[in-house]
Coordinates of C-alpha atoms and ligand atoms in Angstrom, one line a residue:
M267 CA 28.1 10.2 -2.2
L268 CA 26.8 13.7 -1.5
L269 CA 23.8 12.8 -2.9
E270 CA 21.8 9.6 -3.1
I271 CA 18.7 9.7 -4.4
C272 CA 17.1 5.7 -4.2
G273 CA 13.9 4.3 -6.1
L274 CA 12.2 7.8 -5.8
T275 CA 8.5 7.7 -6.7
S276 CA 6.1 10.9 -7.2
H277 CA 2.6 11.4 -8.3
Y278 CA 0.5 14.8 -9.6
G279 CA -2.9 13.4 -8.0
R280 CA -3.1 9.6 -9.3
I281 CA -0.5 10.7 -12.3
Q282 CA 2.6 9.4 -11.7
A283 CA 5.5 11.7 -12.4
L284 CA 8.2 9.6 -11.4
D285 CA 9.0 5.6 -11.1
D286 CA 11.7 4.3 -9.0
I287 CA 14.7 6.8 -9.8
S288 CA 17.7 6.5 -8.6
V289 CA 20.5 9.0 -9.2
T290 CA 23.6 9.4 -7.2
V291 CA 26.2 12.9 -7.3
E292 CA 30.0 12.5 -6.2
Q293 CA 31.1 15.3 -4.1
G294 CA 32.7 17.4 -6.8
E295 CA 31.1 15.7 -9.8
L296 CA 29.0 17.6 -12.5
V297 CA 25.8 14.8 -13.1
A298 CA 23.5 15.6 -15.6
L299 CA 19.7 14.4 -16.3
V300 CA 18.5 14.9 -19.8
G301 CA 15.1 14.4 -20.9
A302 CA 12.5 15.7 -23.4
N303 CA 10.0 17.9 -22.3
G304 CA 7.6 16.5 -20.1
A305 CA 9.8 13.5 -18.7
G306 CA 10.0 14.7 -15.0
K307 CA 13.1 16.4 -15.0
T308 CA 11.5 19.3 -13.1
T309 CA 9.6 17.3 -10.8
L310 CA 12.7 15.3 -9.9
L311 CA 14.4 18.9 -9.0
R312 CA 11.0 20.0 -6.7
C313 CA 11.5 16.6 -4.8
L314 CA 15.4 17.6 -4.5
S315 CA 14.3 20.6 -2.8
G316 CA 11.4 19.5 -0.5
V317 CA 8.6 21.2 -2.6
Q318 CA 6.9 18.3 -4.5
P319 CA 5.4 15.0 -2.5
I320 CA 7.8 12.1 -2.7
S321 CA 5.1 9.1 -2.5
G322 CA 8.0 6.3 -2.8
G323 CA 11.8 5.6 -2.0
S324 CA 14.5 8.3 -0.3
I325 CA 16.7 10.9 -0.6
R326 CA 20.0 10.9 1.3
F327 CA 22.5 14.4 1.4
D328 CA 26.0 13.5 2.7
G329 CA 24.6 10.4 4.6
A330 CA 21.5 12.2 6.3
D331 CA 17.9 10.9 5.5
I332 CA 16.6 14.5 3.7
T333 CA 13.5 12.7 1.8
R334 CA 11.2 14.2 4.4
A335 CA 13.3 17.5 5.3
S336 CA 11.5 20.7 4.8
P337 CA 13.0 23.1 2.0
E338 CA 14.3 25.0 4.3
K339 CA 16.6 22.7 6.4
R340 CA 17.6 21.5 2.8
V341 CA 18.8 25.2 1.6
A342 CA 20.6 25.1 5.1
L343 CA 22.0 21.6 4.6
G344 CA 24.1 23.5 1.4
I345 CA 21.6 22.9 -1.2
A346 CA 20.9 25.3 -3.8
Q347 CA 18.8 25.3 -6.8
V348 CA 19.0 27.8 -9.8
P349 CA 14.9 28.1 -10.8
E350 CA 13.7 27.7 -14.5
G351 CA 13.0 30.4 -15.9
R352 CA 15.9 32.5 -13.9
Q353 CA 13.5 34.4 -11.2
V354 CA 15.6 37.0 -10.4
F355 CA 13.8 39.8 -8.6
G356 CA 13.2 42.2 -11.3
P357 CA 13.4 46.0 -9.8
M358 CA 16.1 45.0 -7.3
S359 CA 19.6 45.5 -8.2
V360 CA 21.9 43.0 -9.1
E361 CA 23.7 43.4 -6.4
D362 CA 20.8 43.1 -3.5
N363 CA 19.9 40.2 -5.8
L364 CA 23.1 38.7 -5.1
R365 CA 22.6 39.5 -1.4
L366 CA 19.3 38.1 -1.0
G367 CA 21.5 34.7 -2.2
A368 CA 23.4 34.9 0.9
Y369 CA 20.8 35.8 3.3
L370 CA 21.6 32.8 5.7
R371 CA 25.2 34.8 6.1
Q372 CA 26.1 38.1 7.0
G373 CA 29.7 40.2 7.3
R374 CA 32.9 39.8 6.1
Q375 CA 32.5 36.8 4.2
V376 CA 29.6 38.1 2.2
A377 CA 31.9 40.7 1.1
D378 CA 34.6 38.5 0.0
D379 CA 31.5 36.1 -2.2
L380 CA 30.3 39.6 -3.8
E381 CA 33.6 40.0 -5.0
R382 CA 34.2 36.4 -6.1
M383 CA 31.1 36.4 -8.2
Y384 CA 31.9 39.7 -9.8
T385 CA 35.7 38.2 -11.0
L386 CA 33.2 35.2 -12.0
F387 CA 30.7 37.3 -13.9
P388 CA 32.8 40.6 -14.5
V389 CA 29.5 41.7 -16.5
L390 CA 27.4 42.0 -13.1
F391 CA 29.9 43.9 -11.9
K392 CA 29.7 46.3 -14.8
K393 CA 25.3 46.8 -13.9
R394 CA 25.7 45.8 -10.3
E395 CA 24.0 49.0 -9.7
L396 CA 21.1 48.7 -12.4
P397 CA 18.0 46.7 -11.6
A398 CA 18.3 43.0 -12.4
G399 CA 15.3 43.2 -15.0
T400 CA 17.1 45.2 -17.2
L401 CA 19.5 42.7 -17.8
S402 CA 19.7 40.4 -20.5
G403 CA 17.9 36.6 -20.6
G404 CA 21.9 35.2 -20.4
Q405 CA 23.1 37.9 -18.3
Q406 CA 19.7 37.3 -15.9
Q407 CA 20.5 33.5 -16.0
M408 CA 24.1 34.4 -14.6
L409 CA 22.7 36.3 -12.3
A410 CA 20.8 33.3 -10.8
I411 CA 23.6 31.4 -10.9
A412 CA 25.7 34.2 -9.1
R413 CA 23.0 34.1 -6.5
A414 CA 22.4 31.0 -5.7
L415 CA 26.4 30.5 -5.7
M416 CA 26.5 33.4 -2.5
S417 CA 24.6 30.9 -0.4
R418 CA 28.1 28.6 -0.7
P419 CA 26.0 25.8 -1.5
R420 CA 27.7 22.1 -1.3
L421 CA 25.3 21.2 -4.1
L422 CA 24.1 23.4 -6.7
L423 CA 20.8 22.3 -8.7
L424 CA 20.5 24.0 -12.1
D425 CA 17.3 23.5 -14.0
E426 CA 17.2 24.1 -17.4
P427 CA 20.2 27.1 -17.7
S428 CA 20.1 27.2 -21.5
M429 CA 16.6 27.5 -21.6
G430 CA 15.0 30.2 -24.1
L431 CA 18.9 31.5 -25.0
A432 CA 20.6 32.0 -28.1
P433 CA 23.6 29.9 -29.1
L434 CA 26.0 32.1 -28.3
L435 CA 24.6 33.0 -24.5
V436 CA 24.0 29.3 -24.3
A437 CA 27.7 28.7 -24.7
E438 CA 28.9 31.5 -22.3
I439 CA 26.6 29.6 -19.6
F440 CA 27.4 26.2 -20.2
D441 CA 31.5 27.9 -20.0
V442 CA 30.3 29.2 -16.8
V443 CA 29.0 25.7 -15.4
Q444 CA 32.3 24.4 -16.8
S445 CA 34.4 26.8 -14.7
L446 CA 32.3 25.9 -11.9
R447 CA 33.0 22.4 -11.9
G448 CA 37.0 23.1 -12.6
D449 CA 36.4 25.5 -9.1
G450 CA 35.0 22.0 -7.1
V451 CA 31.7 22.8 -6.9
T452 CA 29.1 19.7 -7.3
I453 CA 26.4 20.5 -9.7
F454 CA 23.6 18.5 -10.8
L455 CA 22.7 19.8 -14.0
V456 CA 18.7 19.2 -15.9
E457 CA 18.9 19.8 -19.5
Q458 CA 16.7 19.2 -22.5
N459 CA 20.2 20.6 -24.5
A460 CA 21.2 16.8 -24.3
H461 CA 24.6 17.5 -26.3
A462 CA 25.9 20.7 -24.2
A463 CA 25.1 18.7 -21.1
L464 CA 26.5 16.1 -21.8
T465 CA 29.5 17.3 -23.2
L466 CA 30.5 18.6 -20.2
A467 CA 28.8 16.0 -17.8
D468 CA 31.2 13.2 -15.8
R469 CA 28.5 11.1 -16.1
G470 CA 24.9 11.5 -16.9
Y471 CA 21.2 10.1 -16.9
V472 CA 18.6 10.0 -19.4
L473 CA 14.9 10.2 -18.3
E474 CA 11.9 9.2 -20.2
T475 CA 8.3 9.1 -19.2
G476 CA 9.3 9.6 -15.5
S477 CA 12.1 6.5 -15.6
V478 CA 15.7 6.5 -16.0
V479 CA 16.6 4.6 -19.3
M480 CA 20.1 5.0 -19.2
T481 CA 23.0 6.2 -17.5
D482 CA 27.1 6.0 -18.4
Q483 CA 29.8 8.6 -18.6
G484 CA 28.8 11.6 -20.3
H485 CA 31.0 11.0 -23.3
A486 CA 29.5 7.2 -23.6
L487 CA 26.0 8.6 -24.3
L488 CA 27.0 11.5 -26.8
A489 CA 28.3 8.5 -28.4
D490 CA 25.2 5.8 -28.3
E491 CA 23.5 5.3 -31.4
R492 CA 20.0 5.5 -29.5
I493 CA 20.5 9.1 -27.7
K494 CA 22.3 10.3 -30.7
Q495 CA 18.5 9.3 -32.7
A496 CA 16.2 10.7 -30.0
Y497 CA 18.1 13.5 -28.6
L498 CA 21.0 14.7 -30.3
G499 CA 19.3 14.8 -34.2
L500 CA 21.6 12.6 -35.6
Ligands
ATP248 P1 9.9 20.2 -18.9 O1 11.2 20.3 -19.6 O2 8.7 20.8 -19.8 O3 9.7 21.3 -18.0 P2 10.1 18.0 -17.5 O4 11.0 16.7 -17.8 O5 10.9 18.9 -16.7 O6 9.6 18.8 -18.7 P3 7.8 17.4 -15.8 O7 7.5 18.9 -15.6 O8 8.5 17.2 -14.3 O9 8.6 17.4 -17.0 O10 6.5 17.0 -15.8 C1 6.7 15.4 -15.4 C2 5.4 15.1 -15.9 O11 4.1 15.2 -14.9 C3 4.8 15.3 -17.2 O12 3.3 14.4 -17.8 C4 3.1 16.5 -16.9 O13 2.8 16.7 -17.7 C5 2.8 16.0 -15.5 N1 3.1 17.2 -14.4 C6 3.5 18.4 -14.2 N2 3.5 18.9 -13.4 C7 2.3 18.7 -12.9 C8 0.8 19.0 -12.6 N3 0.8 20.4 -11.6 N4 0.0 18.5 -12.3 C9 -0.5 17.4 -12.9 N5 0.5 16.5 -13.9 C10 1.8 17.5 -13.6

């Protein structure tokens, strides 16, 4: 088991945002967490990256307890997050944004990884010298994913990669996620777009007001009547 979240609880002041969350992600798996606005998805990711106080429970990564580990330590262990809203460095070139993703490493390996990213995302190669801020929303999302991959993460955390994108671009982003999964990258995907996420995912969790209310294989959740009504508009 690569990631093991056990009985996790988190508060904002006196407001409980997460209640007894248990989630696992195996090596090589694509696991989706779906839920409506305000369900607690972002809070859970913040707990995973170490920037959100945890009031109970534990997080283990590759067998080690990281519940109280610093964000830097988690990055060094191989947990990379692609934040919601992309957050690329607009004035910097596409290539410099990518190099930033590899700041913990140096030398030849970085050049190899740049090449790998340009193969995976040809549009980033075409635009490598342009300021990242000139890219379209979908391209910025690709850049944010590629930047995270530059750190050669063992676990990639994706926070709502489809947010704010036109349907065609959403499809493109999910194609990328699928191909990463095919390459063996372990992915924890947090999405409001339940249909797209559960279609790709090996397994999924449904979060409602801070609690996991259902978990199953992706296709089984897609076929579930309650999920269809509440999340797929069917
Ligand atoms: P979204 O898709 O809108 O990001 P989400 O599922 O990620 O939603 P969270 O942002 O994790 O949900 O929020 C979970 C709960 O915690 C919500 O009830 C929200 O109002 C509350 N919350 C989030 N941030 C804060 C904060 N800084 N202070 C107080 N309450 C907060």
